[in-house]
PDB file of C-alpha atoms and ligand atoms in Angstrom:
ATOM      1  CA  UNK A   8       0.000   0.000   0.000  1.00 92.00           C
ATOM      2  CA  UNK A   9       1.324   3.488  -0.856  1.00 95.00           C
ATOM      3  CA  UNK A  10       2.284   5.252   2.363  1.00 97.00           C
ATOM      4  CA  UNK A  11       0.576   8.458   3.499  1.00 98.00           C
ATOM      5  CA  UNK A  12       2.425  11.139   5.457  1.00 98.00           C
ATOM      6  CA  UNK A  13       0.251  13.800   7.085  1.00 98.00           C
ATOM      7  CA  UNK A  14       1.525  16.959   8.750  1.00 98.00           C
ATOM      8  CA  UNK A  15      -0.630  18.483  11.499  1.00 98.00           C
ATOM      9  CA  UNK A  16       0.411  22.071  12.105  1.00 98.00           C
ATOM     10  CA  UNK A  17      -2.079  22.393  15.013  1.00 98.00           C
ATOM     11  CA  UNK A  18      -2.603  26.078  15.995  1.00 98.00           C
ATOM     12  CA  UNK A  19       0.659  27.186  14.413  1.00 98.00           C
ATOM     13  CA  UNK A  20       1.297  29.261  11.337  1.00 97.00           C
ATOM     14  CA  UNK A  21       0.712  32.682   9.842  1.00 98.00           C
ATOM     15  CA  UNK A  22       0.802  33.462   6.121  1.00 97.00           C
ATOM     16  CA  UNK A  23       4.604  33.500   6.233  1.00 97.00           C
ATOM     17  CA  UNK A  24       4.565  29.789   7.172  1.00 98.00           C
ATOM     18  CA  UNK A  25       3.274  28.949   3.700  1.00 97.00           C
ATOM     19  CA  UNK A  26       6.893  29.211   2.596  1.00 97.00           C
ATOM     20  CA  UNK A  27       7.314  25.778   4.222  1.00 97.00           C
ATOM     21  CA  UNK A  28       4.901  24.315   1.660  1.00 96.00           C
ATOM     22  CA  UNK A  29       6.893  25.967  -1.092  1.00 94.00           C
ATOM     23  CA  UNK A  30      10.107  24.502   0.349  1.00 95.00           C
ATOM     24  CA  UNK A  31       8.494  21.083   0.724  1.00 95.00           C
ATOM     25  CA  UNK A  32       7.589  21.058  -2.964  1.00 92.00           C
ATOM     26  CA  UNK A  33      11.241  21.528  -3.797  1.00 87.00           C
ATOM     27  CA  UNK A  34      12.478  18.949  -1.309  1.00 85.00           C
ATOM     28  CA  UNK A  35      10.065  16.122  -2.055  1.00 81.00           C
ATOM     29  CA  UNK A  36       9.708  16.412  -5.842  1.00 74.00           C
ATOM     30  CA  UNK A  37       8.140  13.182  -7.083  1.00 76.00           C
ATOM     31  CA  UNK A  38       7.715  11.530  -3.696  1.00 77.00           C
ATOM     32  CA  UNK A  39       6.901   7.838  -3.575  1.00 89.00           C
ATOM     33  CA  UNK A  40       4.231   8.418  -0.936  1.00 95.00           C
ATOM     34  CA  UNK A  41       1.110  10.574  -0.596  1.00 96.00           C
ATOM     35  CA  UNK A  42       1.675  13.835   1.305  1.00 97.00           C
ATOM     36  CA  UNK A  43      -0.904  15.933   3.157  1.00 98.00           C
ATOM     37  CA  UNK A  44      -0.386  19.168   5.090  1.00 98.00           C
ATOM     38  CA  UNK A  45      -3.082  20.283   7.553  1.00 98.00           C
ATOM     39  CA  UNK A  46      -2.569  23.941   8.499  1.00 98.00           C
ATOM     40  CA  UNK A  47      -4.986  25.926  10.695  1.00 98.00           C
ATOM     41  CA  UNK A  48      -8.343  26.872   9.060  1.00 98.00           C
ATOM     42  CA  UNK A  49      -7.101  30.372   8.235  1.00 98.00           C
ATOM     43  CA  UNK A  50      -4.405  29.028   5.926  1.00 98.00           C
ATOM     44  CA  UNK A  51      -6.243  26.169   4.223  1.00 98.00           C
ATOM     45  CA  UNK A  52      -7.311  28.096   1.120  1.00 98.00           C
ATOM     46  CA  UNK A  53      -3.949  29.799   0.680  1.00 98.00           C
ATOM     47  CA  UNK A  54      -2.166  26.466   1.234  1.00 98.00           C
ATOM     48  CA  UNK A  55      -4.297  24.871  -1.501  1.00 98.00           C
ATOM     49  CA  UNK A  56      -3.159  27.619  -3.882  1.00 97.00           C
ATOM     50  CA  UNK A  57       0.503  27.202  -2.899  1.00 96.00           C
ATOM     51  CA  UNK A  58       0.393  23.398  -3.255  1.00 96.00           C
ATOM     52  CA  UNK A  59      -1.355  23.431  -6.632  1.00 94.00           C
ATOM     53  CA  UNK A  60       0.505  21.414  -9.258  1.00 91.00           C
ATOM     54  CA  UNK A  61       2.519  19.510  -6.642  1.00 93.00           C
ATOM     55  CA  UNK A  62       1.755  16.118  -5.141  1.00 91.00           C
ATOM     56  CA  UNK A  63       0.886  17.766  -1.808  1.00 96.00           C
ATOM     57  CA  UNK A  64      -2.765  17.692  -0.729  1.00 97.00           C
ATOM     58  CA  UNK A  65      -4.170  20.029   1.924  1.00 98.00           C
ATOM     59  CA  UNK A  66      -6.376  19.064   4.840  1.00 98.00           C
ATOM     60  CA  UNK A  67      -8.022  20.608   7.899  1.00 98.00           C
ATOM     61  CA  UNK A  68      -7.784  19.652  11.567  1.00 98.00           C
ATOM     62  CA  UNK A  69     -11.491  19.451  12.463  1.00 98.00           C
ATOM     63  CA  UNK A  70     -14.995  20.266  11.205  1.00 98.00           C
ATOM     64  CA  UNK A  71     -18.613  20.263  12.386  1.00 98.00           C
ATOM     65  CA  UNK A  72     -20.988  17.352  11.795  1.00 98.00           C
ATOM     66  CA  UNK A  73     -23.679  19.575  10.267  1.00 98.00           C
ATOM     67  CA  UNK A  74     -23.551  21.186   6.837  1.00 96.00           C
ATOM     68  CA  UNK A  75     -24.643  24.635   8.070  1.00 97.00           C
ATOM     69  CA  UNK A  76     -26.602  26.277  10.875  1.00 98.00           C
ATOM     70  CA  UNK A  77     -26.377  28.089  14.198  1.00 98.00           C
ATOM     71  CA  UNK A  78     -22.990  26.732  15.310  1.00 98.00           C
ATOM     72  CA  UNK A  79     -20.966  29.827  16.169  1.00 98.00           C
ATOM     73  CA  UNK A  80     -17.286  29.453  15.469  1.00 97.00           C
ATOM     74  CA  UNK A  81     -17.578  26.152  13.601  1.00 98.00           C
ATOM     75  CA  UNK A  82     -16.694  25.181  10.044  1.00 98.00           C
ATOM     76  CA  UNK A  83     -18.451  22.488   7.993  1.00 98.00           C
ATOM     77  CA  UNK A  84     -16.918  19.797   5.802  1.00 98.00           C
ATOM     78  CA  UNK A  85     -18.747  21.315   2.826  1.00 98.00           C
ATOM     79  CA  UNK A  86     -17.012  24.661   3.463  1.00 98.00           C
ATOM     80  CA  UNK A  87     -13.645  22.924   3.584  1.00 98.00           C
ATOM     81  CA  UNK A  88     -14.381  21.042   0.371  1.00 98.00           C
ATOM     82  CA  UNK A  89     -15.324  24.305  -1.346  1.00 98.00           C
ATOM     83  CA  UNK A  90     -11.903  25.822  -0.661  1.00 98.00           C
ATOM     84  CA  UNK A  91     -10.036  22.741  -1.859  1.00 98.00           C
ATOM     85  CA  UNK A  92      -9.277  20.745   1.306  1.00 98.00           C
ATOM     86  CA  UNK A  93      -9.229  17.013   0.657  1.00 98.00           C
ATOM     87  CA  UNK A  94      -8.644  15.544   4.132  1.00 99.00           C
ATOM     88  CA  UNK A  95      -9.911  16.299   7.647  1.00 99.00           C
ATOM     89  CA  UNK A  96      -8.263  15.121  10.879  1.00 99.00           C
ATOM     90  CA  UNK A  97     -10.951  14.085  13.396  1.00 98.00           C
ATOM     91  CA  UNK A  98     -10.925  13.046  17.044  1.00 98.00           C
ATOM     92  CA  UNK A  99      -7.351  14.143  17.699  1.00 98.00           C
ATOM     93  CA  UNK A 100      -6.569  13.489  21.363  1.00 98.00           C
ATOM     94  CA  UNK A 101      -6.132  17.227  21.949  1.00 98.00           C
ATOM     95  CA  UNK A 102      -9.764  17.735  20.875  1.00 98.00           C
ATOM     96  CA  UNK A 103     -10.968  14.650  22.718  1.00 98.00           C
ATOM     97  CA  UNK A 104      -9.444  15.980  25.959  1.00 97.00           C
ATOM     98  CA  UNK A 105      -9.861  19.771  25.616  1.00 97.00           C
ATOM     99  CA  UNK A 106     -13.371  19.709  24.095  1.00 96.00           C
ATOM    100  CA  UNK A 107     -14.575  16.389  25.504  1.00 96.00           C
ATOM    101  CA  UNK A 108     -15.234  15.083  21.999  1.00 97.00           C
ATOM    102  CA  UNK A 109     -16.762  11.647  22.369  1.00 97.00           C
ATOM    103  CA  UNK A 110     -16.557   8.821  19.834  1.00 98.00           C
ATOM    104  CA  UNK A 111     -20.132   9.435  18.632  1.00 98.00           C
ATOM    105  CA  UNK A 112     -19.273  13.069  17.870  1.00 98.00           C
ATOM    106  CA  UNK A 113     -16.213  11.949  15.918  1.00 98.00           C
ATOM    107  CA  UNK A 114     -18.346   9.448  13.960  1.00 98.00           C
ATOM    108  CA  UNK A 115     -20.868  12.197  13.116  1.00 98.00           C
ATOM    109  CA  UNK A 116     -18.092  14.458  11.865  1.00 98.00           C
ATOM    110  CA  UNK A 117     -16.578  11.629   9.825  1.00 98.00           C
ATOM    111  CA  UNK A 118     -19.944  10.962   8.147  1.00 98.00           C
ATOM    112  CA  UNK A 119     -20.141  14.670   7.262  1.00 98.00           C
ATOM    113  CA  UNK A 120     -16.617  14.535   5.825  1.00 98.00           C
ATOM    114  CA  UNK A 121     -17.567  11.545   3.683  1.00 98.00           C
ATOM    115  CA  UNK A 122     -20.761  13.298   2.597  1.00 98.00           C
ATOM    116  CA  UNK A 123     -18.675  16.232   1.372  1.00 98.00           C
ATOM    117  CA  UNK A 124     -16.450  13.897  -0.653  1.00 98.00           C
ATOM    118  CA  UNK A 125     -13.415  14.281   1.621  1.00 98.00           C
ATOM    119  CA  UNK A 126     -11.213  11.776   3.440  1.00 98.00           C
ATOM    120  CA  UNK A 127     -11.439  11.461   7.227  1.00 99.00           C
ATOM    121  CA  UNK A 128      -8.332  10.798   9.308  1.00 99.00           C
ATOM    122  CA  UNK A 129      -9.825   9.338  12.481  1.00 99.00           C
ATOM    123  CA  UNK A 130      -7.488   9.419  15.491  1.00 98.00           C
ATOM    124  CA  UNK A 131      -7.504   6.848  18.281  1.00 98.00           C
ATOM    125  CA  UNK A 132      -5.061   6.115  21.080  1.00 98.00           C
ATOM    126  CA  UNK A 133      -4.696   5.180  24.724  1.00 98.00           C
ATOM    127  CA  UNK A 134      -3.439   7.284  27.647  1.00 98.00           C
ATOM    128  CA  UNK A 135      -0.334   6.341  29.641  1.00 98.00           C
ATOM    129  CA  UNK A 136      -2.537   5.120  32.464  1.00 98.00           C
ATOM    130  CA  UNK A 137      -4.593   2.904  30.162  1.00 98.00           C
ATOM    131  CA  UNK A 138      -1.410   1.366  28.714  1.00 98.00           C
ATOM    132  CA  UNK A 139       0.089   0.780  32.151  1.00 98.00           C
ATOM    133  CA  UNK A 140      -3.109  -0.992  33.180  1.00 98.00           C
ATOM    134  CA  UNK A 141      -2.809  -3.322  30.139  1.00 98.00           C
ATOM    135  CA  UNK A 142      -5.896  -1.856  28.476  1.00 98.00           C
ATOM    136  CA  UNK A 143      -4.370  -0.237  25.364  1.00 98.00           C
ATOM    137  CA  UNK A 144      -5.827  -2.665  22.808  1.00 98.00           C
ATOM    138  CA  UNK A 145      -9.242  -2.708  24.447  1.00 98.00           C
ATOM    139  CA  UNK A 146      -9.431   1.098  24.594  1.00 98.00           C
ATOM    140  CA  UNK A 147      -8.275   1.581  21.006  1.00 98.00           C
ATOM    141  CA  UNK A 148     -10.673  -1.082  19.667  1.00 98.00           C
ATOM    142  CA  UNK A 149     -13.599   0.534  21.498  1.00 98.00           C
ATOM    143  CA  UNK A 150     -12.717   4.008  20.190  1.00 98.00           C
ATOM    144  CA  UNK A 151     -12.363   2.639  16.693  1.00 98.00           C
ATOM    145  CA  UNK A 152     -15.668   0.786  16.716  1.00 97.00           C
ATOM    146  CA  UNK A 153     -17.606   3.845  17.927  1.00 98.00           C
ATOM    147  CA  UNK A 154     -15.758   6.525  15.908  1.00 98.00           C
ATOM    148  CA  UNK A 155     -16.118   4.972  12.439  1.00 98.00           C
ATOM    149  CA  UNK A 156     -19.448   5.779  10.740  1.00 98.00           C
ATOM    150  CA  UNK A 157     -21.290   3.421   8.405  1.00 97.00           C
ATOM    151  CA  UNK A 158     -20.272   5.620   5.457  1.00 98.00           C
ATOM    152  CA  UNK A 159     -16.623   4.510   5.823  1.00 98.00           C
ATOM    153  CA  UNK A 160     -14.779   2.858   2.931  1.00 98.00           C
ATOM    154  CA  UNK A 161     -11.115   2.252   2.192  1.00 97.00           C
ATOM    155  CA  UNK A 162     -11.003   5.338  -0.028  1.00 97.00           C
ATOM    156  CA  UNK A 163     -12.633   7.845   2.343  1.00 98.00           C
ATOM    157  CA  UNK A 164     -11.188   6.703   5.673  1.00 98.00           C
ATOM    158  CA  UNK A 165      -7.732   6.641   7.231  1.00 98.00           C
ATOM    159  CA  UNK A 166      -7.012   5.692  10.843  1.00 98.00           C
ATOM    160  CA  UNK A 167      -4.258   7.309  12.910  1.00 98.00           C
ATOM    161  CA  UNK A 168      -3.069   5.390  15.963  1.00 98.00           C
ATOM    162  CA  UNK A 169      -1.671   8.030  18.300  1.00 98.00           C
ATOM    163  CA  UNK A 170      -0.853   6.976  21.846  1.00 98.00           C
ATOM    164  CA  UNK A 171      -1.696  10.108  23.880  1.00 98.00           C
ATOM    165  CA  UNK A 172       1.503   9.756  25.922  1.00 98.00           C
ATOM    166  CA  UNK A 173       3.649   9.833  22.765  1.00 98.00           C
ATOM    167  CA  UNK A 174       2.215  13.055  21.309  1.00 98.00           C
ATOM    168  CA  UNK A 175       4.666  15.926  21.601  1.00 96.00           C
ATOM    169  CA  UNK A 176       6.658  14.171  24.327  1.00 97.00           C
ATOM    170  CA  UNK A 177       9.557  12.606  22.430  1.00 97.00           C
ATOM    171  CA  UNK A 178       8.399   9.205  23.752  1.00 98.00           C
ATOM    172  CA  UNK A 179       7.665   6.492  21.187  1.00 98.00           C
ATOM    173  CA  UNK A 180       6.257   2.997  21.815  1.00 98.00           C
ATOM    174  CA  UNK A 181       8.540   0.074  20.974  1.00 98.00           C
ATOM    175  CA  UNK A 182       8.209  -1.294  17.446  1.00 98.00           C
ATOM    176  CA  UNK A 183       6.599  -4.405  18.970  1.00 98.00           C
ATOM    177  CA  UNK A 184       3.984  -2.270  20.732  1.00 98.00           C
ATOM    178  CA  UNK A 185       3.224  -0.403  17.502  1.00 98.00           C
ATOM    179  CA  UNK A 186       2.926  -3.687  15.587  1.00 98.00           C
ATOM    180  CA  UNK A 187       0.602  -5.175  18.193  1.00 98.00           C
ATOM    181  CA  UNK A 188      -1.831  -2.270  18.078  1.00 98.00           C
ATOM    182  CA  UNK A 189      -1.701  -1.808  14.303  1.00 98.00           C
ATOM    183  CA  UNK A 190      -2.423  -5.470  13.673  1.00 98.00           C
ATOM    184  CA  UNK A 191      -5.308  -5.310  16.120  1.00 98.00           C
ATOM    185  CA  UNK A 192      -6.661  -2.229  14.327  1.00 98.00           C
ATOM    186  CA  UNK A 193      -6.366  -4.072  10.984  1.00 98.00           C
ATOM    187  CA  UNK A 194      -8.353  -7.009  12.378  1.00 98.00           C
ATOM    188  CA  UNK A 195     -11.028  -4.662  13.702  1.00 98.00           C
ATOM    189  CA  UNK A 196     -11.253  -2.859  10.348  1.00 98.00           C
ATOM    190  CA  UNK A 197     -11.611  -6.141   8.457  1.00 98.00           C
ATOM    191  CA  UNK A 198     -14.303  -7.293  10.842  1.00 97.00           C
ATOM    192  CA  UNK A 199     -16.190  -4.032  10.509  1.00 96.00           C
ATOM    193  CA  UNK A 200     -15.655  -3.173   6.826  1.00 97.00           C
ATOM    194  CA  UNK A 201     -14.925  -6.538   5.211  1.00 96.00           C
ATOM    195  CA  UNK A 202     -12.623  -6.234   2.175  1.00 94.00           C
ATOM    196  CA  UNK A 203     -12.598  -2.453   2.564  1.00 94.00           C
ATOM    197  CA  UNK A 204     -10.871  -2.948   5.899  1.00 97.00           C
ATOM    198  CA  UNK A 205      -7.794  -4.311   4.135  1.00 97.00           C
ATOM    199  CA  UNK A 206      -7.366  -1.107   2.135  1.00 97.00           C
ATOM    200  CA  UNK A 207      -7.757   1.443   4.941  1.00 98.00           C
ATOM    201  CA  UNK A 208      -4.412   3.080   5.700  1.00 98.00           C
ATOM    202  CA  UNK A 209      -3.358   2.951   9.353  1.00 98.00           C
ATOM    203  CA  UNK A 210      -0.969   5.765  10.302  1.00 98.00           C
ATOM    204  CA  UNK A 211       1.231   5.874  13.374  1.00 98.00           C
ATOM    205  CA  UNK A 212       1.462   9.236  15.176  1.00 98.00           C
ATOM    206  CA  UNK A 213       3.415  10.400  18.217  1.00 98.00           C
ATOM    207  CA  UNK A 214       6.898  11.961  18.174  1.00 98.00           C
ATOM    208  CA  UNK A 215       7.741  10.770  14.651  1.00 98.00           C
ATOM    209  CA  UNK A 216      10.948  12.404  13.395  1.00 97.00           C
ATOM    210  CA  UNK A 217      13.243  11.932  10.423  1.00 97.00           C
ATOM    211  CA  UNK A 218      15.541   9.903  12.699  1.00 97.00           C
ATOM    212  CA  UNK A 219      12.978   7.286  13.809  1.00 98.00           C
ATOM    213  CA  UNK A 220      10.637   7.235  10.790  1.00 98.00           C
ATOM    214  CA  UNK A 221      12.380   4.510   8.763  1.00 97.00           C
ATOM    215  CA  UNK A 222      12.179   1.965  11.603  1.00 98.00           C
ATOM    216  CA  UNK A 223       8.515   2.775  12.263  1.00 98.00           C
ATOM    217  CA  UNK A 224       7.629   2.478   8.563  1.00 98.00           C
ATOM    218  CA  UNK A 225       9.181  -0.998   8.546  1.00 98.00           C
ATOM    219  CA  UNK A 226       6.540  -2.267  10.986  1.00 98.00           C
ATOM    220  CA  UNK A 227       3.761  -4.300   9.380  1.00 98.00           C
ATOM    221  CA  UNK A 228       0.413  -2.521   9.026  1.00 98.00           C
ATOM    222  CA  UNK A 229       2.062   0.894   9.439  1.00 98.00           C
ATOM    223  CA  UNK A 230       0.900   2.668   6.288  1.00 98.00           C
ATOM    224  CA  UNK A 231       2.322   6.096   7.057  1.00 98.00           C
ATOM    225  CA  UNK A 232       2.472   8.716   9.781  1.00 98.00           C
ATOM    226  CA  UNK A 233       0.586  11.612  11.327  1.00 98.00           C
ATOM    227  CA  UNK A 234       3.244  14.129  12.286  1.00 98.00           C
ATOM    228  CA  UNK A 235       2.864  17.141  14.578  1.00 98.00           C
ATOM    229  CA  UNK A 236       5.949  19.092  15.625  1.00 98.00           C
ATOM    230  CA  UNK A 237       8.249  17.658  12.972  1.00 98.00           C
ATOM    231  CA  UNK A 238       5.899  18.771  10.166  1.00 98.00           C
ATOM    232  CA  UNK A 239       6.404  22.475  10.871  1.00 98.00           C
ATOM    233  CA  UNK A 240       9.795  22.680   9.182  1.00 96.00           C
ATOM    234  CA  UNK A 241       9.970  21.459   5.582  1.00 96.00           C
ATOM    235  CA  UNK A 242      13.500  20.080   5.997  1.00 95.00           C
ATOM    236  CA  UNK A 243      12.540  17.780   8.903  1.00 96.00           C
ATOM    237  CA  UNK A 244       9.199  16.807   7.347  1.00 97.00           C
ATOM    238  CA  UNK A 245      10.943  15.994   4.058  1.00 95.00           C
ATOM    239  CA  UNK A 246      13.243  13.619   5.974  1.00 96.00           C
ATOM    240  CA  UNK A 247      10.180  11.683   7.150  1.00 97.00           C
ATOM    241  CA  UNK A 248       8.728  11.633   3.628  1.00 96.00           C
ATOM    242  CA  UNK A 249      12.012  10.310   2.236  1.00 94.00           C
ATOM    243  CA  UNK A 250      12.026   7.565   4.881  1.00 95.00           C
ATOM    244  CA  UNK A 251       8.660   6.374   3.566  1.00 95.00           C
ATOM    245  CA  UNK A 252       9.982   5.780   0.056  1.00 84.00           C
TER     246      UNK A 252
HETATM  247  C1  LIG B  30       0.025  14.975  16.532  1.00 87.33           C
HETATM  248  O1  LIG B  30      -0.268  16.063  16.989  1.00 87.33           O
HETATM  249  O2  LIG B  30      -0.807  14.361  15.885  1.00 87.33           O
HETATM  250  C2  LIG B  30       1.356  14.444  16.773  1.00 87.33           C
HETATM  251  C3  LIG B  30       1.609  13.212  16.440  1.00 87.33           C
HETATM  252  O3  LIG B  30       2.279  15.308  17.351  1.00 87.33           O
HETATM  253  P1  LIG B  30       3.868  15.060  17.488  1.00 87.33           P
HETATM  254  O4  LIG B  30       4.355  14.488  16.186  1.00 87.33           O
HETATM  255  O5  LIG B  30       4.428  16.411  17.770  1.00 87.33           O
HETATM  256  O6  LIG B  30       4.072  14.088  18.607  1.00 87.33           O
END
């Protein structure tokens, strides 16, 4: 399966940061993997313009489950599609913890993303406490089951396994731990989606850098990465993309 590398800029970036997309175009050229950059909402349209003609697709970091209405401050999947976004990250652990986003909310948003013709990147992952208690697989499987809507197919859905304790901390699970969870996610996807479950890409996320990417990409059922901090600088992000080739 062709690998997918997604950069999540989180709440970082002003117009000047778009130069990183320009630099990335030069550094990656004809990359052997799919590349997505998800800047904050304010930069999505401009990023689409900057990335035009390159292999880089642009995504957003969240959206609302409804198409329109009285939802002050929110943005719909249809609005994102109109300005050229192609992917939407959903259920990131920072949103699950800061905004108490439950699995059912994530599933509703994912259905809206699919309805707008976009690809959902649905994030799941256990906390440190849950891992220490031996519940990582159980927690991830439950999140997965409840966060994937019935509209999911292999072409409109990507899963990102992101252990909460590995995000932005420099800590990374062992390759064996990553393999264990990714193979469990694959089984769950096949059970839920049948043949489609085999084609869904499962990304690993949590402190991925150019220096550890190659080893992580060698793990079975790791079909790419969701990258936070290391996606902000084109040179570092390009190192991860090269490792996926
Ligand atoms: C993320 O925010 O999805 C993430 C994986 O962050 P980082 O790469 O900085 O750990």
